Coordinates of C-alpha atoms and ligand atoms in Angstrom, one line a residue:
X835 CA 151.4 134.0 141.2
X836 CA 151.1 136.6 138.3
X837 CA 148.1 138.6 137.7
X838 CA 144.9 136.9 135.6
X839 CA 146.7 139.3 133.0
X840 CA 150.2 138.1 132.7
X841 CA 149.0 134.3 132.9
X842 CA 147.0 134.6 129.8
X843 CA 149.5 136.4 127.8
X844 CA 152.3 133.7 129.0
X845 CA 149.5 131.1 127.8
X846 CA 149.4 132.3 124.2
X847 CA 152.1 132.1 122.1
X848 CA 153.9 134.9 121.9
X849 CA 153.9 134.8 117.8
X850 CA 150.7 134.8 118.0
X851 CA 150.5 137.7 120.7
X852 CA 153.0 140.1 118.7
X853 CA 150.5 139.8 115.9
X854 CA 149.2 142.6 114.3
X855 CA 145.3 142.7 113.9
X856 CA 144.4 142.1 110.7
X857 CA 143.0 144.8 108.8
X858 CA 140.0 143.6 107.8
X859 CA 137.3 145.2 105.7
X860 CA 134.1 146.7 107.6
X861 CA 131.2 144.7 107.3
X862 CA 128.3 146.2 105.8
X863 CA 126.3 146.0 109.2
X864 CA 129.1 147.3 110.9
X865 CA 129.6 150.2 109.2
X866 CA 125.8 151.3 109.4
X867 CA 126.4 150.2 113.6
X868 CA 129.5 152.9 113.8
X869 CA 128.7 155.4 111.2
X870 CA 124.9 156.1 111.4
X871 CA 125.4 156.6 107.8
X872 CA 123.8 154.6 104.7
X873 CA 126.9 153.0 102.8
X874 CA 127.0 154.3 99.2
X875 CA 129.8 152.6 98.0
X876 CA 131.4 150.0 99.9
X877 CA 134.9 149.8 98.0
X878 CA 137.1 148.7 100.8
X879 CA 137.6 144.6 99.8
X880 CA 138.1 144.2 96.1
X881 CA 134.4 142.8 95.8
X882 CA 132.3 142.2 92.8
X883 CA 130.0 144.6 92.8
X884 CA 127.9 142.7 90.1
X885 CA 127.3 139.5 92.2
X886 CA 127.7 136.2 91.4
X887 CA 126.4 134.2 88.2
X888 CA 122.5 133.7 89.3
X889 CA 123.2 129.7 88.5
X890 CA 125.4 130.2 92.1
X891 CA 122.3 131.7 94.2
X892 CA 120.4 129.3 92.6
X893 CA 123.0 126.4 93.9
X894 CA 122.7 127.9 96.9
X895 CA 118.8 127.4 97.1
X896 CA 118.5 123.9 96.0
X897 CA 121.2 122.8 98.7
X898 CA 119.8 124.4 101.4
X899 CA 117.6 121.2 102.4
X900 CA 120.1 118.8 102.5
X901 CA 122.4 121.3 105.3
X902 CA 121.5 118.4 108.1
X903 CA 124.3 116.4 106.0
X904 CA 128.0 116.8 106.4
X905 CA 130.0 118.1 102.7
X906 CA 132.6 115.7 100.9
X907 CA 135.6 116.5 103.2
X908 CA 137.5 116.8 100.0
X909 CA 135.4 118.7 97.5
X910 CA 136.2 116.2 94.9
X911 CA 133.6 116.9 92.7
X912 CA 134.5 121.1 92.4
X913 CA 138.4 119.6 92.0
X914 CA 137.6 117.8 89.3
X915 CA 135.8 120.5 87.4
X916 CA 138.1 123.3 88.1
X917 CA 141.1 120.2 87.5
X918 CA 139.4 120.0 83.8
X919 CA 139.5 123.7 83.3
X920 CA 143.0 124.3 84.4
X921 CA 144.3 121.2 83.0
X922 CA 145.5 119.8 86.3
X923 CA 144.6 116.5 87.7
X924 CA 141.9 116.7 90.9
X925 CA 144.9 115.0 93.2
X926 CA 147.1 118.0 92.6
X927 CA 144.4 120.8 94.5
X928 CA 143.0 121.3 97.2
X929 CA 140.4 124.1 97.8
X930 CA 139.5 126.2 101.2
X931 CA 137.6 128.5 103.5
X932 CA 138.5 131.1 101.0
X933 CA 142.2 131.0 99.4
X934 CA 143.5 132.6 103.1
X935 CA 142.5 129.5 104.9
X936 CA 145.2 127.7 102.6
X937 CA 147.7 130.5 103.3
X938 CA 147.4 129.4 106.5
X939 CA 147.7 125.7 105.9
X940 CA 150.7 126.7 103.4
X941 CA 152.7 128.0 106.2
X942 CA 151.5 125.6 109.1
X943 CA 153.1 122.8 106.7
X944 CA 155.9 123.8 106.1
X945 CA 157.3 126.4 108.4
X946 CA 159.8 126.1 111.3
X947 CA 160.2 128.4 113.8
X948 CA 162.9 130.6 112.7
X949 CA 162.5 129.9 108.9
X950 CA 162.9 132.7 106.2
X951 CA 159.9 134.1 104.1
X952 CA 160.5 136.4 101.2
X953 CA 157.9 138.4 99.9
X954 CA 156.7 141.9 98.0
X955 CA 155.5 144.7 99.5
X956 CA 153.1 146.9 99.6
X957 CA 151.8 143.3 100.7
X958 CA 148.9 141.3 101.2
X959 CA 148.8 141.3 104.8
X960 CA 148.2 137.0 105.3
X961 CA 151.2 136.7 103.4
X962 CA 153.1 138.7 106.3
X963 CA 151.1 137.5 109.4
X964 CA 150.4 134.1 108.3
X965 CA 154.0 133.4 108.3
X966 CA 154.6 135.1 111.5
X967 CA 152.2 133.0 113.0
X968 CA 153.8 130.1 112.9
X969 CA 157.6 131.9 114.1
X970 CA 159.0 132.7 110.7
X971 CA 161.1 135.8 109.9
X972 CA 159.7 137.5 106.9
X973 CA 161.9 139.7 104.8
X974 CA 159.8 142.1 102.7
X975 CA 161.1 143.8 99.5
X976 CA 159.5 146.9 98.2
X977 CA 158.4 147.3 94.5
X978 CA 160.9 149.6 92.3
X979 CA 159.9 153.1 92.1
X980 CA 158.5 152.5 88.6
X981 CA 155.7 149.7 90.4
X982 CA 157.4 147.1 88.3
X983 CA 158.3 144.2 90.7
X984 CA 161.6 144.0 92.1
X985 CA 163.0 140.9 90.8
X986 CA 167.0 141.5 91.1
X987 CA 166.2 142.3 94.5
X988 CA 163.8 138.8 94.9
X989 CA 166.8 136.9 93.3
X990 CA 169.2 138.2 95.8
X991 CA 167.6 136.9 98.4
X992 CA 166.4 133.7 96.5
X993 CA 170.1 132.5 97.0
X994 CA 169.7 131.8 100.8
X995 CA 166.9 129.7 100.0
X996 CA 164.4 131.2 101.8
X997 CA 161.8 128.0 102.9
X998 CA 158.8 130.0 101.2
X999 CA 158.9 133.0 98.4
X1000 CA 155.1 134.3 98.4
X1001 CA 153.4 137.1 96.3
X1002 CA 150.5 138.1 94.4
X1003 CA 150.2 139.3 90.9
X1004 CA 148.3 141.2 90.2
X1005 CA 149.8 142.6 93.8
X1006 CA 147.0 143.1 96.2
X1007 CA 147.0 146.4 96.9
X1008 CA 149.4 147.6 94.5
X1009 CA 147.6 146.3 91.1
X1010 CA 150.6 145.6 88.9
X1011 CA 150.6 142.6 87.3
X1012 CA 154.3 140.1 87.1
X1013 CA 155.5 140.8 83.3
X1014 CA 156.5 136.9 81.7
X1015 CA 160.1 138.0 81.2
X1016 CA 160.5 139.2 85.1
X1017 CA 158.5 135.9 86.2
X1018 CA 161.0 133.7 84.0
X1019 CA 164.0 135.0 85.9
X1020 CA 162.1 134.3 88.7
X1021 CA 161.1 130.8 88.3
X1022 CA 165.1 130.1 86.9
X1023 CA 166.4 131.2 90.4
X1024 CA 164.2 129.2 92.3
X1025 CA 165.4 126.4 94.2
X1026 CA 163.3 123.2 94.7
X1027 CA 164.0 123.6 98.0
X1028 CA 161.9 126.6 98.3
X1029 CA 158.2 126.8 97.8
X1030 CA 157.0 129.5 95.5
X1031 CA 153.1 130.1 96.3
X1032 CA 152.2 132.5 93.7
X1033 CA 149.2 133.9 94.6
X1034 CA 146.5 134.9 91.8
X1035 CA 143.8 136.2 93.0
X1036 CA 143.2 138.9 90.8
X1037 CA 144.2 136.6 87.5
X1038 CA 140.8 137.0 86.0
X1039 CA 141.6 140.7 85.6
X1040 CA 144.6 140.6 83.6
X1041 CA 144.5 142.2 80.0
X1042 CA 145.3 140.3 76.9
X1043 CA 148.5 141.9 76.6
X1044 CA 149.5 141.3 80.0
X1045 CA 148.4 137.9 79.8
X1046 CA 150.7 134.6 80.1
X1047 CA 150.3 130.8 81.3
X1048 CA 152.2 131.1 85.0
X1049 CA 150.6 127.6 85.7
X1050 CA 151.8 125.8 82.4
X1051 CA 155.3 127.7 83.1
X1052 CA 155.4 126.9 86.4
X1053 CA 154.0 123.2 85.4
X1054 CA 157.1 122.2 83.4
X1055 CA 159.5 122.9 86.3
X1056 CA 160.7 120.5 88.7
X1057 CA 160.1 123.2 91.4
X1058 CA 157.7 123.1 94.4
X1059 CA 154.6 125.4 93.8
X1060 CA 151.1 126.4 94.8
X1061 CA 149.1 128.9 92.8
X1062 CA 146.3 130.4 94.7
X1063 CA 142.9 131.4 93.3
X1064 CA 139.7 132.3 94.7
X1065 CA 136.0 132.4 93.9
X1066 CA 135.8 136.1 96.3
X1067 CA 137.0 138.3 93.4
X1068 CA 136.1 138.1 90.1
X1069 CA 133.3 135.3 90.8
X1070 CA 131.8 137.4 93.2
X1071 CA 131.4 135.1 96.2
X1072 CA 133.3 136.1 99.3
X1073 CA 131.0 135.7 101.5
X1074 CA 130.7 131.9 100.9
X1075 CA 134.1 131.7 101.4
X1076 CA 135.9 129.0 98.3
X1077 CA 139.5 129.4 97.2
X1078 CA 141.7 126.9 95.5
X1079 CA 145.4 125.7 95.4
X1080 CA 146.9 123.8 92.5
X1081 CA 150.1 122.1 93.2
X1082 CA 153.2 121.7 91.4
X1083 CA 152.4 117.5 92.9
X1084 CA 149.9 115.7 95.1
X1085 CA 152.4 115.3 97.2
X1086 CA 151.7 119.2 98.5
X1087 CA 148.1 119.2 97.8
X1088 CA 147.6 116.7 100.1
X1089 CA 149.8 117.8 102.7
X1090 CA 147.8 121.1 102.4
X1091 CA 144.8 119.1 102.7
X1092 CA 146.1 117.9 106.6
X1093 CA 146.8 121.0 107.2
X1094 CA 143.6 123.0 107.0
X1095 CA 140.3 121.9 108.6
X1096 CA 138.9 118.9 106.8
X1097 CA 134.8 120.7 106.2
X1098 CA 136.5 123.9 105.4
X1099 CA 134.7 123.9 102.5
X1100 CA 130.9 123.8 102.7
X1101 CA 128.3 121.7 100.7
X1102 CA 126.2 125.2 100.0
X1103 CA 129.9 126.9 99.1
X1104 CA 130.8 124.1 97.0
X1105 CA 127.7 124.1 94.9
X1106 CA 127.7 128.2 94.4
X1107 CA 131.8 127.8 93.2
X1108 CA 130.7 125.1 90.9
X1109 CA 127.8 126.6 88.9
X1110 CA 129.8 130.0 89.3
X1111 CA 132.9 128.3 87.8
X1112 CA 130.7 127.0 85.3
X1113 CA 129.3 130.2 84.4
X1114 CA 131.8 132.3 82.3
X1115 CA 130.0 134.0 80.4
X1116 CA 129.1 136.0 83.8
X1117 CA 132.3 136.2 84.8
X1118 CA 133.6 137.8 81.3
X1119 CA 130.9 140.5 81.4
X1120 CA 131.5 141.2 84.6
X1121 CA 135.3 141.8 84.6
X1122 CA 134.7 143.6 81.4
X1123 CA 132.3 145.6 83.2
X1124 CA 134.7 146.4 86.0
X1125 CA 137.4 147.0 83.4
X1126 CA 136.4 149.5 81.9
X1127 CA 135.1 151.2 84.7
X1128 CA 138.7 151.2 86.4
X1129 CA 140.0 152.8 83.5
X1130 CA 137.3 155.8 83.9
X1131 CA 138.1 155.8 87.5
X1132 CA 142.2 156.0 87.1
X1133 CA 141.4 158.6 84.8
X1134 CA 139.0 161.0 87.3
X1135 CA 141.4 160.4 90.1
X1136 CA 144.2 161.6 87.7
X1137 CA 142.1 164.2 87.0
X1138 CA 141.8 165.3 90.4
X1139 CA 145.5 165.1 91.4
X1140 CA 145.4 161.9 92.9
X1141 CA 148.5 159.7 91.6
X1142 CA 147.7 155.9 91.4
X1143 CA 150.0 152.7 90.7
X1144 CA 149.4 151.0 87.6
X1145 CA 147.0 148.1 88.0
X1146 CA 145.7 145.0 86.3
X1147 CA 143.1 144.3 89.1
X1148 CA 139.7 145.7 90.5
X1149 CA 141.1 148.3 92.5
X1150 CA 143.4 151.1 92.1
X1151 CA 146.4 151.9 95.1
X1152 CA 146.9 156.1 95.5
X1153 CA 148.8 158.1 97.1
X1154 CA 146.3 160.3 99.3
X1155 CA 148.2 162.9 100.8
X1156 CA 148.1 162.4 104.1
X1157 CA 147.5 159.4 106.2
X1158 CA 145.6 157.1 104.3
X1159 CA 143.5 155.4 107.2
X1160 CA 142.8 159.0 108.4
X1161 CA 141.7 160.1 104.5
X1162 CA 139.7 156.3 104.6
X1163 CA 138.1 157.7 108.4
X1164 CA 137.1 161.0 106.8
X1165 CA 135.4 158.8 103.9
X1166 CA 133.7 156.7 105.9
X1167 CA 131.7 159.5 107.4
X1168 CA 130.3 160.3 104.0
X1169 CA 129.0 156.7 103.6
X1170 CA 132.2 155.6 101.4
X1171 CA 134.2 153.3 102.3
X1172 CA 138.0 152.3 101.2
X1173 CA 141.1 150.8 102.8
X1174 CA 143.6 153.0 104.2
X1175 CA 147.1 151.1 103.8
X1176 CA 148.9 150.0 107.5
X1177 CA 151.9 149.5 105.9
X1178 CA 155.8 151.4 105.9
X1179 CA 156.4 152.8 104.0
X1180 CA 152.8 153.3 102.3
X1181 CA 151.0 155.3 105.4
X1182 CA 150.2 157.8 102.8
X1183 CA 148.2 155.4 100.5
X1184 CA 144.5 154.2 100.0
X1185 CA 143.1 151.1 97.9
X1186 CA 139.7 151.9 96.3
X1187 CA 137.8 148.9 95.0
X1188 CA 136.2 149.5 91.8
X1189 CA 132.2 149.5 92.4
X1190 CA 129.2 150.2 90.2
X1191 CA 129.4 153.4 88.0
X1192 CA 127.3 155.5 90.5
X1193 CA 129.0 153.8 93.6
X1194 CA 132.7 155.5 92.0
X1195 CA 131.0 158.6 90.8
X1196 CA 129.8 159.0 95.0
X1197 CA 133.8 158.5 95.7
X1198 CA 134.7 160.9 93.7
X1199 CA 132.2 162.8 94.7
X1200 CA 133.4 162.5 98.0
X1201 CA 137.2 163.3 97.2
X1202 CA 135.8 166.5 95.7
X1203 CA 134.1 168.0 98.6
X1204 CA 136.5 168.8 100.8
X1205 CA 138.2 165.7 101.6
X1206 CA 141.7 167.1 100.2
Ligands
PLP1042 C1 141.3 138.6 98.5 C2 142.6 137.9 98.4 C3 142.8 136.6 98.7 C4 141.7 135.7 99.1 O1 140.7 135.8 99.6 P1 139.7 134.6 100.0 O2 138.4 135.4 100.1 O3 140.2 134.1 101.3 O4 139.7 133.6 98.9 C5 144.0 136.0 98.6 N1 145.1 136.7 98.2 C6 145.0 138.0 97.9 C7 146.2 138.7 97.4 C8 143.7 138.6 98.0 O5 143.7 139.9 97.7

């Protein structure tokens, strides 16, 4: 008989006990719980600091008297519109508790204990944990020094036919954005015997010039594809938890669709996405918005000393000098908070979201008084 200790640990999984925590953003009531201190500027999960279109609250309000009723299991109606907007038939997505509940659907269908994951880092940790969850091996490459992604390195490995090759672009943290040419050599080494789940979170962000059609590229392969997006980011609705997948075939989508909990998606989540979605106008202004405001922000950092990767997102990656969840801790106390990065070899590195004007000016404000 083994201690009350040892028989729970034997009655988890051990891929799931050798999991790192993941390192989640502090909740605003949280914070003001630990800290004592009014939040000025929570920066520390890539939200939109501008809110959602109103047309989503408003959703929000008119479904709330018909909660006593279970959602459609399958969100048909949201496929359908986003399907028309992306050009993609309804079959071919499937949407989720957020896009990280289908990262975790990806890899629960189609991983095997001992199978090979390839992917970029600095990482999006789900795309690490997710895929050592289910007793995968994942082999991470590092960007080149320059932040341009490492794609003779990605195409080395794509030869052993790894059974997933996942990353985002615009990279969460990093911020750099895939160039065409790179994602062509990409896509050309790709087996169909490995699925590519390119993850876009951040795609509303992208400049014109950066700017290219991944998903009509990707659509005139014969490969096996997901591209991820999400209503938490630019649409400014991550607390009602909607991402999506669209699928290189049905066949995936609906795979995906067994895999993940069949309500994930709720009828008050689903009505906010689909007035949100139909809102652009909002979501323009505000990415503008945010825009131009990480441009101001790269520039007073720079100012300051304070080196940052290149980015095509809502956040800016920096090298801080010292260990960047102790930098984050010392931030924290002055009612700001950021991500410090938990990541070799990136220890030294921060992610700032970019906020409101006076929500960046308190940061910097912050990283002038005495927090070098
Ligand atoms: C924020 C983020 C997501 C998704 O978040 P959800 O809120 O679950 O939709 C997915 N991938 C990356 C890279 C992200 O940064």
């Amino acid at each position: 008989m083994g201690t009350l200790m040892n028989d729970l640990t034997n009655l988890i999984r051990p891929e799931i006990n050798n999991l790192p925590t993941y390192n989640a953003g502090l909740a605003l009531d949280r914070f003001r719980d630990i800290y004592g201190v009014i939040c000025l500027a929570k920066l520390d999960s890539n939200e939109n600091p501008h809110g959602p279109s109103s047309h989503a609250i408003d959703a929000i309000q008119q479904g709330a008297d018909k909660v006593s009723f279970y959602p459609d299991a399958t969100s048909l109606n949201l496929r359908q519109q986003i399907g028309a907007g992306v050009n993609i038939p309804a079959d071919r997505l499937v949407m989720g508790n957020g896009s990280e509940d289908l990262i975790g659907a990806i890899f629960r269908a189609t991983l095997r204990r001992g199978d090979h994951v390839i992917t970029i880092c600095p990482s999006f940790g789900l795309h690490e944990f997710g895929a050592m969850a289910c007793g995968a091996t994942v082999a991470k490459i590092p960007f080149n020094a320059d932040w341009s992604f490492p794609v003779k390195e990605v195409v080395e490995q794509l030869t052993k036919v790894p059974r997933v090759l996942i990353f985002s672009s615009p990279s969460n943290p990093a911020g750099p954005t895939i160039r065409e040419d790179e994602f062509d050599v990409i896509i050309n080494a790709l087996s169909p015997e490995t699925l590519f789940v390119f993850d876009e979170a951040y795609v509303e962000f992208v400049s014109e010039d950066a700017r290219f059609d991944a998903l009509a590229k990707l659509n005139a392969t014969k490969l096996a594809w997901v591209s991820l997006r999400t209503f938490s980011k630019a649409y400014g609705l991550a607390g009602i938890r909607v991402g999506y997948g669209i699928c290189a075939h049905a066949t995936i989508a609906g795979a995906l669709m067994k895999a993940r909990n069949p309500f994930g998606v709720n009828a008050l989540a689903a009505a906010a996405a689909g007035s949100a979605y139909a809102d652009q106008k909002h979501l323009k202004e505000s990415v503008h918005l945010i825009v131009s405001e990480r441009h101001r922000l790269q520039f007073e950092m720079a100012a300051r000393g304070y080196k940052t990767a290149p980015s095509q997102a809502n956040f800016l990656f920096f090298e801080c000098g010292e260990n960047g969840v102790q930098f984050a801790e010392k931030l924290r106390h002055k009612g700001i908070l950021i991500k410090g990065w938990l990541e070799e070899p990136y220890l030294n590195w921060a992610r700032v979201s970019v906020g409101l004007p006076e929500q960046n000016d308190a940061f910097l404000n912050a990283l002038d008084h005495d927090n070098k």
